[in-house]
Coordinates of C-alpha atoms in Angstrom, one line a residue:
X1319 CA -5.3 -52.6 11.8
X1320 CA -8.8 -50.7 11.7
X1321 CA -9.3 -47.2 10.4
X1322 CA -10.4 -44.4 12.4
X1323 CA -11.7 -41.1 11.8
X1324 CA -12.9 -38.0 13.4
X1325 CA -15.1 -34.8 12.7
X1326 CA -17.4 -32.1 13.5
X1327 CA -20.0 -32.5 16.1
X1328 CA -23.4 -34.1 15.1
X1329 CA -26.6 -34.7 16.8
X1330 CA -28.4 -38.0 17.9
X1331 CA -31.7 -38.2 16.2
X1332 CA -33.3 -40.9 18.4
X1333 CA -32.0 -39.7 22.0
X1334 CA -32.6 -36.2 21.7
X1335 CA -29.3 -35.8 23.1
X1336 CA -25.9 -34.1 21.4
X1337 CA -24.2 -37.2 20.0
X1338 CA -20.3 -37.4 21.4
X1339 CA -19.2 -39.6 18.7
X1340 CA -18.5 -37.6 15.4
X1341 CA -18.9 -38.9 12.2
X1342 CA -16.4 -39.6 9.6
X1343 CA -16.1 -36.7 6.9
X1344 CA -13.4 -38.3 4.6
X1345 CA -12.8 -35.4 2.8
X1346 CA -11.6 -33.2 6.0
X1347 CA -10.2 -35.6 8.3
X1348 CA -7.2 -38.0 7.6
X1349 CA -7.6 -41.6 8.5
X1350 CA -5.6 -43.0 11.2
X1351 CA -4.1 -46.5 11.6
X1352 CA -5.6 -48.3 15.2
X1353 CA -5.1 -51.8 16.4
X1354 CA -7.9 -53.8 15.9
X1355 CA -7.2 -55.8 18.6
X1356 CA -9.2 -54.9 21.8
X1357 CA -7.7 -55.4 25.5
X1358 CA -9.2 -57.6 28.1
X1359 CA -11.2 -55.0 30.2
X1360 CA -12.2 -57.6 33.1
X1361 CA -9.8 -56.3 35.5
X1362 CA -11.3 -53.3 35.6
X1363 CA -14.3 -54.4 37.1
X1364 CA -13.0 -56.4 39.2
X1365 CA -10.3 -53.6 41.1
X1366 CA -13.1 -51.1 41.1
X1367 CA -15.4 -54.1 42.7
X1368 CA -18.3 -52.6 40.5
X1369 CA -20.0 -55.6 41.1
X1370 CA -20.8 -55.2 44.6
X1371 CA -23.6 -53.6 46.1
X1372 CA -23.0 -50.0 46.9
X1373 CA -24.2 -49.0 50.4
X1374 CA -26.1 -46.1 48.8
X1375 CA -28.9 -45.8 51.8
X1376 CA -26.4 -46.0 54.7
X1377 CA -24.2 -43.3 52.8
X1378 CA -27.3 -41.0 52.2
X1379 CA -27.8 -41.0 56.0
X1380 CA -24.4 -40.2 57.0
X1381 CA -24.3 -37.7 54.7
X1382 CA -28.0 -35.8 56.0
X1383 CA -26.4 -36.2 59.2
X1384 CA -23.4 -34.1 58.1
X1385 CA -25.5 -31.9 56.2
X1386 CA -27.4 -31.5 59.6
X1387 CA -24.3 -31.0 61.7
X1388 CA -23.1 -28.1 59.0
X1389 CA -26.2 -25.8 58.7
X1390 CA -26.8 -26.1 62.5
X1391 CA -23.3 -25.5 63.7
X1392 CA -20.8 -24.2 61.2
X1393 CA -23.0 -22.2 58.5
X1394 CA -24.3 -19.6 61.4
X1395 CA -20.8 -18.4 62.3
X1396 CA -19.9 -18.4 58.4
X1397 CA -22.7 -16.5 58.1
X1398 CA -22.6 -14.0 61.3
X1399 CA -18.5 -13.3 60.4
X1400 CA -19.2 -13.3 56.4
X1401 CA -15.9 -16.2 56.0
X1402 CA -17.1 -16.6 52.5
X1403 CA -15.9 -13.1 51.7
X1404 CA -12.6 -14.0 53.1
X1405 CA -12.0 -17.4 51.3
X1406 CA -14.6 -17.2 48.5
X1407 CA -15.5 -20.9 49.0
X1408 CA -19.0 -21.2 49.7
X1409 CA -20.3 -24.7 50.6
X1410 CA -23.3 -25.6 49.3
X1411 CA -25.7 -29.0 49.8
X1412 CA -24.7 -30.2 46.5
X1413 CA -21.2 -30.2 47.8
X1414 CA -21.8 -31.7 50.4
X1415 CA -23.7 -34.8 49.1
X1416 CA -21.8 -34.9 45.7
X1417 CA -19.7 -37.8 44.4
X1418 CA -16.1 -37.8 44.9
X1419 CA -14.5 -35.8 41.7
X1420 CA -11.7 -36.9 39.7
X1421 CA -9.9 -34.3 37.3
X1422 CA -8.1 -34.9 34.3
X1423 CA -5.4 -32.1 33.6
X1424 CA -2.4 -31.8 31.0
X1425 CA -1.4 -30.7 27.4
X1426 CA -3.4 -31.2 24.3
X1427 CA -3.6 -34.5 22.8
X1428 CA -2.0 -36.7 25.9
X1429 CA -5.0 -39.0 26.1
X1430 CA -7.2 -37.6 28.8
X1431 CA -10.7 -38.1 26.9
X1432 CA -9.4 -41.4 25.5
X1433 CA -8.6 -42.7 29.2
X1434 CA -12.2 -41.7 30.1
X1435 CA -13.6 -43.5 27.6
X1436 CA -11.8 -46.6 28.2
X1437 CA -12.6 -46.4 31.8
X1438 CA -16.3 -46.1 31.2
X1439 CA -16.4 -48.4 28.1
X1440 CA -17.4 -45.8 25.6
X1441 CA -15.2 -46.8 23.1
X1442 CA -17.1 -47.2 19.7
X1443 CA -20.4 -46.2 21.1
X1444 CA -22.4 -43.1 20.1
X1445 CA -21.4 -41.3 23.2
X1446 CA -17.7 -41.7 23.7
X1447 CA -15.9 -38.3 24.1
X1448 CA -14.4 -37.1 21.2
X1449 CA -10.7 -37.6 20.7
X1450 CA -8.0 -37.1 18.0
X1451 CA -4.1 -35.9 17.5
X1452 CA -5.4 -32.3 17.0
X1453 CA -6.5 -30.4 20.2
X1454 CA -10.2 -31.8 20.7
X1455 CA -11.6 -30.7 23.9
X1456 CA -12.3 -27.2 24.1
X1457 CA -15.1 -27.3 27.0
X1458 CA -15.1 -28.5 30.3
X1459 CA -16.8 -31.8 30.6
X1460 CA -18.5 -33.2 33.5
X1461 CA -18.9 -37.1 33.1
X1462 CA -21.9 -37.8 36.1
X1463 CA -24.6 -40.7 36.9
X1464 CA -27.6 -40.0 35.2
X1465 CA -30.7 -42.5 34.7
X1466 CA -30.6 -42.0 31.0
X1467 CA -27.9 -40.7 28.7
X1468 CA -28.3 -37.2 28.1
X1469 CA -26.0 -34.0 27.9
X1470 CA -26.8 -31.0 30.1
X1471 CA -26.0 -27.4 29.2
X1472 CA -23.5 -25.3 31.4
X1473 CA -26.4 -22.6 32.5
X1474 CA -28.6 -25.4 33.3
X1475 CA -26.2 -27.2 35.7
X1476 CA -25.3 -23.6 37.1
X1477 CA -28.8 -23.0 37.9
X1478 CA -29.6 -26.3 39.6
X1479 CA -28.9 -25.5 43.2
X1480 CA -29.1 -29.5 43.6
X1481 CA -25.8 -29.8 42.2
X1482 CA -22.3 -28.6 43.2
X1483 CA -21.6 -26.4 40.3
X1484 CA -23.9 -23.6 40.9
X1485 CA -21.0 -21.3 42.0
X1486 CA -19.2 -21.7 38.4
X1487 CA -21.9 -19.0 37.7
X1488 CA -19.5 -16.2 38.8
X1489 CA -16.9 -17.2 35.7
X1490 CA -19.4 -15.5 33.7
X1491 CA -21.5 -16.6 30.5
X1492 CA -19.0 -17.0 28.0
X1493 CA -17.5 -19.8 30.5
X1494 CA -21.2 -21.4 31.1
X1495 CA -21.3 -21.8 27.0
X1496 CA -17.7 -23.7 27.5
X1497 CA -19.2 -26.0 30.3
X1498 CA -21.2 -29.3 29.7
X1499 CA -22.4 -32.3 31.7
X1500 CA -23.0 -35.7 30.3
X1501 CA -25.0 -38.0 32.4
X1502 CA -25.1 -42.0 31.8
X1503 CA -26.2 -44.9 33.8
X1504 CA -23.0 -46.5 34.4
X1505 CA -22.0 -48.3 37.9
X1506 CA -18.7 -46.5 38.1
X1507 CA -20.2 -43.0 37.7
X1508 CA -22.9 -43.9 40.5
X1509 CA -19.7 -43.7 42.8
X1510 CA -17.6 -40.9 41.4
X1511 CA -17.5 -37.8 38.8
X1512 CA -14.6 -37.6 36.0
X1513 CA -14.1 -34.1 34.8
X1514 CA -12.3 -33.6 31.5
X1515 CA -10.6 -30.1 30.6
X1516 CA -9.3 -28.6 27.5
X1517 CA -5.8 -29.4 27.0
X1518 CA -3.0 -26.6 27.7
X1519 CA -1.6 -24.9 24.7
X1520 CA 1.4 -23.2 25.8
X1521 CA 1.3 -20.8 22.6
X1522 CA -2.2 -19.6 23.8
X1523 CA -3.2 -16.8 26.1
X1524 CA -5.7 -17.3 28.8
X1525 CA -7.5 -14.4 27.6
X1526 CA -8.0 -16.0 23.9
X1527 CA -10.2 -18.3 25.7
X1528 CA -12.8 -15.4 26.6
X1529 CA -13.2 -16.8 30.1
X1530 CA -10.4 -17.1 33.1
X1531 CA -9.5 -20.3 32.4
X1532 CA -6.8 -20.8 35.3
X1533 CA -9.6 -19.3 37.9
X1534 CA -11.9 -22.3 36.6
X1535 CA -8.9 -24.9 37.1
X1536 CA -8.5 -23.6 40.3
X1537 CA -12.3 -23.9 41.4
X1538 CA -12.3 -27.3 40.1
X1539 CA -8.8 -28.3 41.9
X1540 CA -10.1 -26.6 44.7
X1541 CA -12.8 -29.5 45.1
X1542 CA -11.3 -32.5 43.4
X1543 CA -10.5 -35.9 45.3
X1544 CA -8.4 -37.0 42.7
X1545 CA -6.1 -35.1 39.9
X1546 CA -4.7 -36.6 37.2
X1547 CA -2.1 -35.3 35.2
X1548 CA -1.8 -36.7 32.2
X1549 CA 1.3 -36.6 30.0
X1550 CA 2.6 -38.2 26.1
X1551 CA 5.9 -39.3 26.3
X1552 CA 6.5 -38.2 22.7
X1553 CA 5.9 -34.7 23.5
X1554 CA 7.4 -33.3 27.1
X1555 CA 6.5 -29.5 26.5
X1556 CA 7.0 -27.9 29.9
X1557 CA 6.3 -24.2 29.4
X1558 CA 4.8 -21.3 31.2
X1559 CA 1.0 -22.5 30.9
X1560 CA 2.0 -25.9 32.8
X1561 CA 4.5 -24.1 35.0
X1562 CA 1.3 -21.7 36.2
X1563 CA -0.9 -25.1 36.5
X1564 CA 1.4 -26.6 39.2
X1565 CA 1.7 -23.4 41.2
X1566 CA -2.2 -24.0 41.1
X1567 CA -1.8 -27.2 42.4
X1568 CA 0.2 -26.3 45.3
X1569 CA -0.8 -27.6 48.6
X1570 CA -2.7 -30.5 46.7
X1571 CA 0.4 -32.6 46.1
X1572 CA -1.6 -35.7 48.1
X1573 CA -4.1 -35.7 45.5
X1574 CA -1.7 -35.4 42.5
X1575 CA -1.5 -38.4 40.3
X1576 CA 1.1 -37.9 37.0
X1577 CA 0.4 -40.6 34.2
X1578 CA 2.7 -41.0 31.3
X1579 CA 0.2 -42.1 29.2
X1580 CA 0.7 -43.7 25.6
X1581 CA 3.9 -45.5 27.0
X1582 CA 4.0 -48.4 24.4
X1583 CA 4.7 -46.0 21.7
X1584 CA 8.5 -46.3 23.0
X1585 CA 10.8 -48.6 23.6
X1586 CA 12.1 -49.6 26.7
X1587 CA 15.2 -47.8 27.0
X1588 CA 13.5 -44.8 25.3
X1589 CA 10.8 -44.9 28.1
X1590 CA 13.5 -45.1 30.8
X1591 CA 15.0 -41.9 29.1
X1592 CA 11.7 -39.7 29.1
X1593 CA 10.5 -40.9 32.6
X1594 CA 13.9 -39.4 33.7
X1595 CA 13.2 -36.4 31.7
X1596 CA 9.8 -35.5 32.9
X1597 CA 10.9 -35.5 36.5
X1598 CA 14.0 -33.4 35.7
X1599 CA 11.5 -31.1 34.1
X1600 CA 8.8 -31.2 37.0
X1601 CA 11.0 -31.1 40.1
X1602 CA 11.2 -27.1 40.0
X1603 CA 7.5 -27.7 40.0
X1604 CA 6.7 -29.5 42.8
X1605 CA 8.6 -28.7 45.7
X1606 CA 7.3 -31.7 48.3
X1607 CA 9.6 -34.3 50.2
X1608 CA 7.8 -37.3 48.6
X1609 CA 6.9 -36.7 44.7
X1610 CA 3.5 -37.8 43.4
X1611 CA 3.3 -41.3 42.2
X1612 CA 4.0 -41.8 38.5
X1613 CA 1.8 -44.5 36.1
X1614 CA 3.0 -45.5 33.3
X1615 CA 1.1 -47.0 30.9
X1616 CA -1.2 -47.1 28.0
X1617 CA -4.8 -46.2 28.9
X1618 CA -7.3 -47.1 26.1
X1619 CA -9.2 -50.3 24.9
X1620 CA -6.9 -51.5 22.3
X1621 CA -4.1 -54.0 23.3
X1622 CA -0.5 -52.6 24.0
X1623 CA 2.1 -52.6 21.3
X1624 CA 4.1 -55.7 20.5
X1625 CA 7.5 -56.0 22.1
X1626 CA 6.7 -53.3 24.7
X1627 CA 6.4 -54.0 28.7
X1628 CA 3.1 -55.4 28.7
X1629 CA 3.4 -57.0 32.1
X1630 CA 4.5 -53.8 33.6
X1631 CA 1.7 -51.7 31.8
X1632 CA -0.7 -53.7 33.0
X1633 CA 0.4 -53.7 36.6
X1634 CA 0.4 -49.7 36.8
X1635 CA -2.8 -49.8 35.3
X1636 CA -4.0 -52.2 38.0
X1637 CA -2.2 -49.6 40.8
X1638 CA -3.9 -46.7 39.5
X1639 CA -7.3 -48.3 39.7
X1640 CA -6.7 -49.6 43.2
X1641 CA -5.6 -45.7 43.7
X1642 CA -8.7 -44.6 42.3
X1643 CA -10.9 -47.1 44.3
X1644 CA -9.4 -46.0 47.6
X1645 CA -10.7 -42.7 46.9
X1646 CA -13.9 -44.2 46.4
X1647 CA -14.1 -46.1 49.3
X1648 CA -13.0 -43.1 51.6
X1649 CA -15.2 -41.2 50.0
X1650 CA -17.7 -40.4 53.4
X1651 CA -14.6 -40.1 55.2
X1652 CA -12.9 -37.5 53.0
X1653 CA -16.0 -35.5 53.3
X1654 CA -16.4 -35.4 56.6
X1655 CA -12.9 -34.2 57.1
X1656 CA -13.1 -31.7 54.7
X1657 CA -16.3 -30.4 56.8
X1658 CA -14.6 -30.6 59.8
X1659 CA -11.3 -28.8 58.3
X1660 CA -13.6 -26.2 56.8
X1661 CA -15.1 -25.8 60.4
X1662 CA -11.6 -25.2 61.9
X1663 CA -11.1 -22.7 59.5
X1664 CA -14.5 -20.9 60.2
X1665 CA -14.0 -21.1 63.9
X1666 CA -10.4 -19.3 63.7
X1667 CA -12.0 -16.7 61.8
X1668 CA -14.6 -16.2 64.1
X1669 CA -11.7 -15.8 67.0
X1670 CA -9.9 -13.3 65.0
X1671 CA -12.5 -11.1 64.0
X1672 CA -14.0 -11.1 67.7
X1673 CA -10.4 -9.8 68.9
X1674 CA -10.2 -7.3 66.4
X1675 CA -14.0 -6.2 67.6
X1676 CA -12.7 -6.4 71.1
X1677 CA -9.7 -4.4 70.7
X1678 CA -11.5 -2.0 68.5
X1679 CA -14.1 -1.3 71.5
X1680 CA -10.8 -1.1 74.0
X1681 CA -9.2 1.5 72.3
X1682 CA -12.2 3.8 71.5
X1683 CA -12.9 6.7 73.6
X1684 CA -15.4 9.7 73.5
X1685 CA -13.0 11.7 71.2
X1686 CA -11.3 9.1 69.2
X1687 CA -11.9 9.0 65.5
X1688 CA -13.2 5.6 64.8
X1689 CA -11.8 5.2 61.1
X1690 CA -8.3 6.5 62.6
X1691 CA -8.4 4.0 65.4
X1692 CA -9.3 0.9 63.1
X1693 CA -7.0 1.3 60.6
X1694 CA -4.0 1.5 63.1
X1695 CA -5.2 -1.8 64.3
X1696 CA -5.5 -3.6 61.0
X1697 CA -2.3 -2.1 59.8
X1698 CA -0.1 -3.3 62.8
X1699 CA -2.0 -6.1 64.5
X1700 CA 1.0 -7.6 66.3
X1701 CA 1.3 -4.5 67.9
X1702 CA -2.2 -5.2 69.6
X1703 CA -1.4 -9.0 69.9
X1704 CA -4.7 -9.7 67.6
X1705 CA -3.0 -13.1 66.6
X1706 CA -0.7 -13.9 69.4
X1707 CA -3.7 -13.7 71.5
X1708 CA -5.6 -16.0 69.7
X1709 CA -2.6 -18.4 69.8
X1710 CA -2.3 -17.9 73.7
X1711 CA -5.5 -18.2 74.7
X1712 CA -7.2 -21.2 72.3
X1713 CA -5.7 -24.6 70.9
X1714 CA -5.2 -22.9 67.7
X1715 CA -2.1 -23.9 65.7
X1716 CA -0.2 -21.0 64.5
X1717 CA 0.0 -22.9 61.1
X1718 CA -3.9 -22.6 60.8
X1719 CA -3.7 -18.9 60.7
X1720 CA -4.6 -16.8 58.0
X1721 CA -2.6 -14.3 56.3
X1722 CA -2.7 -10.8 58.1
X1723 CA -3.1 -9.0 54.9
X1724 CA -5.9 -10.8 53.8
X1725 CA -8.1 -9.1 57.0
X1726 CA -6.9 -5.6 55.8
X1727 CA -8.7 -6.2 52.6
X1728 CA -11.5 -7.9 54.4
X1729 CA -12.4 -5.2 56.7
X1730 CA -12.0 -2.6 53.7
X1731 CA -15.3 -4.0 52.5
X1732 CA -16.9 -5.0 55.9
X1733 CA -16.9 -2.0 58.7
X1734 CA -15.9 -3.4 62.2
X1735 CA -19.2 -1.9 63.1
X1736 CA -21.1 -4.3 61.1
X1737 CA -19.9 -7.1 63.4
X1738 CA -21.0 -8.4 67.2
X1739 CA -18.5 -10.0 69.7
X1740 CA -18.9 -13.7 70.0
X1741 CA -20.0 -12.8 73.7
X1742 CA -23.0 -11.4 72.0
X1743 CA -23.5 -14.0 69.7
X1744 CA -26.0 -16.3 71.9
X1745 CA -29.5 -16.8 72.5
X1746 CA -31.8 -18.5 74.7
X1747 CA -33.0 -21.2 72.1
X1748 CA -29.9 -21.4 69.9
X1749 CA -27.4 -21.5 72.4
X1750 CA -23.7 -19.8 71.5
X1751 CA -22.1 -19.6 67.9
X1752 CA -18.7 -20.2 69.5
X1753 CA -19.9 -23.7 71.3
X1754 CA -22.0 -25.0 68.6
X1755 CA -19.0 -25.1 66.5
X1756 CA -16.3 -26.4 68.8
X1757 CA -19.0 -29.3 69.8
X1758 CA -19.2 -29.9 66.2
X1759 CA -15.5 -29.8 65.5
X1760 CA -14.4 -31.7 68.7
X1761 CA -17.6 -34.0 69.4
X1762 CA -19.9 -34.6 66.5
X1763 CA -17.8 -34.8 63.5
X1764 CA -15.5 -37.1 65.1
X1765 CA -18.6 -39.3 66.4
X1766 CA -19.7 -39.7 62.7
X1767 CA -16.2 -40.5 61.7
X1768 CA -16.6 -43.4 63.9
X1769 CA -19.8 -44.6 63.4
X1770 CA -18.8 -44.5 59.4
X1771 CA -15.7 -46.7 60.2
X1772 CA -17.4 -49.4 62.8
X1773 CA -20.0 -50.0 60.2
X1774 CA -17.5 -51.0 57.7
X1775 CA -17.2 -54.7 57.0
X1776 CA -13.8 -56.5 57.4
X1777 CA -12.2 -57.7 54.0
X1778 CA -11.7 -61.1 53.1
X1779 CA -8.2 -61.3 54.5
X1780 CA -9.8 -60.4 57.9
X1781 CA -12.5 -63.1 57.2
X1782 CA -9.8 -65.7 57.0
X1783 CA -8.7 -64.7 60.1
X1784 CA -11.8 -64.1 62.1
X1785 CA -14.4 -66.2 60.1
X1786 CA -16.4 -62.8 59.3
X1787 CA -18.0 -61.2 62.4
X1788 CA -17.2 -64.4 64.9
X1789 CA -15.0 -63.0 67.9
X1790 CA -11.4 -63.3 67.5
X1791 CA -9.8 -66.0 69.3
X1792 CA -7.3 -65.6 72.4
X1793 CA -4.5 -67.8 71.3
X1794 CA -2.7 -67.1 74.9
X1795 CA -5.4 -68.1 76.7
X1796 CA -6.2 -72.0 77.6
X1797 CA -9.7 -73.3 76.4

């Protein structure tokens, strides 16, 4: 067994960046026994295909095409009808070109930081994330790719428009002091970005953190491609803070993966009981027909404890890595689908605002009070068939319509006189806003998605059948 200690932060004198490994302080920190035998990690590189070349040039060209479609067809309607004031989700260039984001959530000291160290091979290096039995991570830590190892302060990340984190500035300076970025050269980080979060502490109120913790979590949840919710089988504490977290995850069930970490700390029979107790505790919080996938293993660099289900744990780990690789492989398709979904919502918003404007103009007369007329329309939209007319005259699904009450607040801030009908949003050179966004949704984005899928190379199994590029033979035709 080896001795591992932790302590306060220190600075790296040679690299000029804060070190992430904490030197031992024998007087303050108790030594902890850990196994000295390291686990074989060759399956990580093999499963994630880190040795294969990433087609960064092709992806960059496709992302630039996606960015052009967004700016020319979707953003003009966003700005004309102030969509961002309805949904509070402004898409920046950094978000369009950003890598997939993997978010780690869960209670304190369940192994979130250790898992990131394990996947990136940072253990016993000067740059590993600090871990310990006590609550250690107090910041939101973004681990991303860079040419050299360095840390980036939160205020710098928010000020850099080329990154996707500039909207975080709205959460205040207290939060930016709790946001830190870490850049390092790593093959995995060329394809994905990890976000480590402060552990949930049930006896701590959100106000004590000094910033809106739940709102910040929601921002990252809305943008994450994969969400790992990590638990320790020895302390399944599902309290109010965790219930709030799962309420924030509602609607994102397809991205959630639950990890029962440190599974080799329990005997097999006890682990089965904990597995059942975990589902019993989470069942009221995850109201979906198909529950999220649960991975049971121990994600750290040291060997599994003796007399445990090591083969099961390794298969579970490989399954999780395959899940992560699927997100990496489909990152461009997911980005195109996200922009198209965003465009559909912007189009629906534009159609609804246009309908409110038309109804207001129809009901106005010379002696009418504009405020009273519009107040009646906003308070009783069904009386004037605002939403029903959109369903009847367009191919909008009723399940995609926004909340009616949201428009009462929206028009409370934005007077109806500020908006023109869609028929007036046309120009000789630029065309019509509605026509451009509909063309992007129905033609341009699906065509871009098809071109990406057609460029993908066949896998090994297809190569064995077709000869990798050779025309497949028709076995029903005589030669």
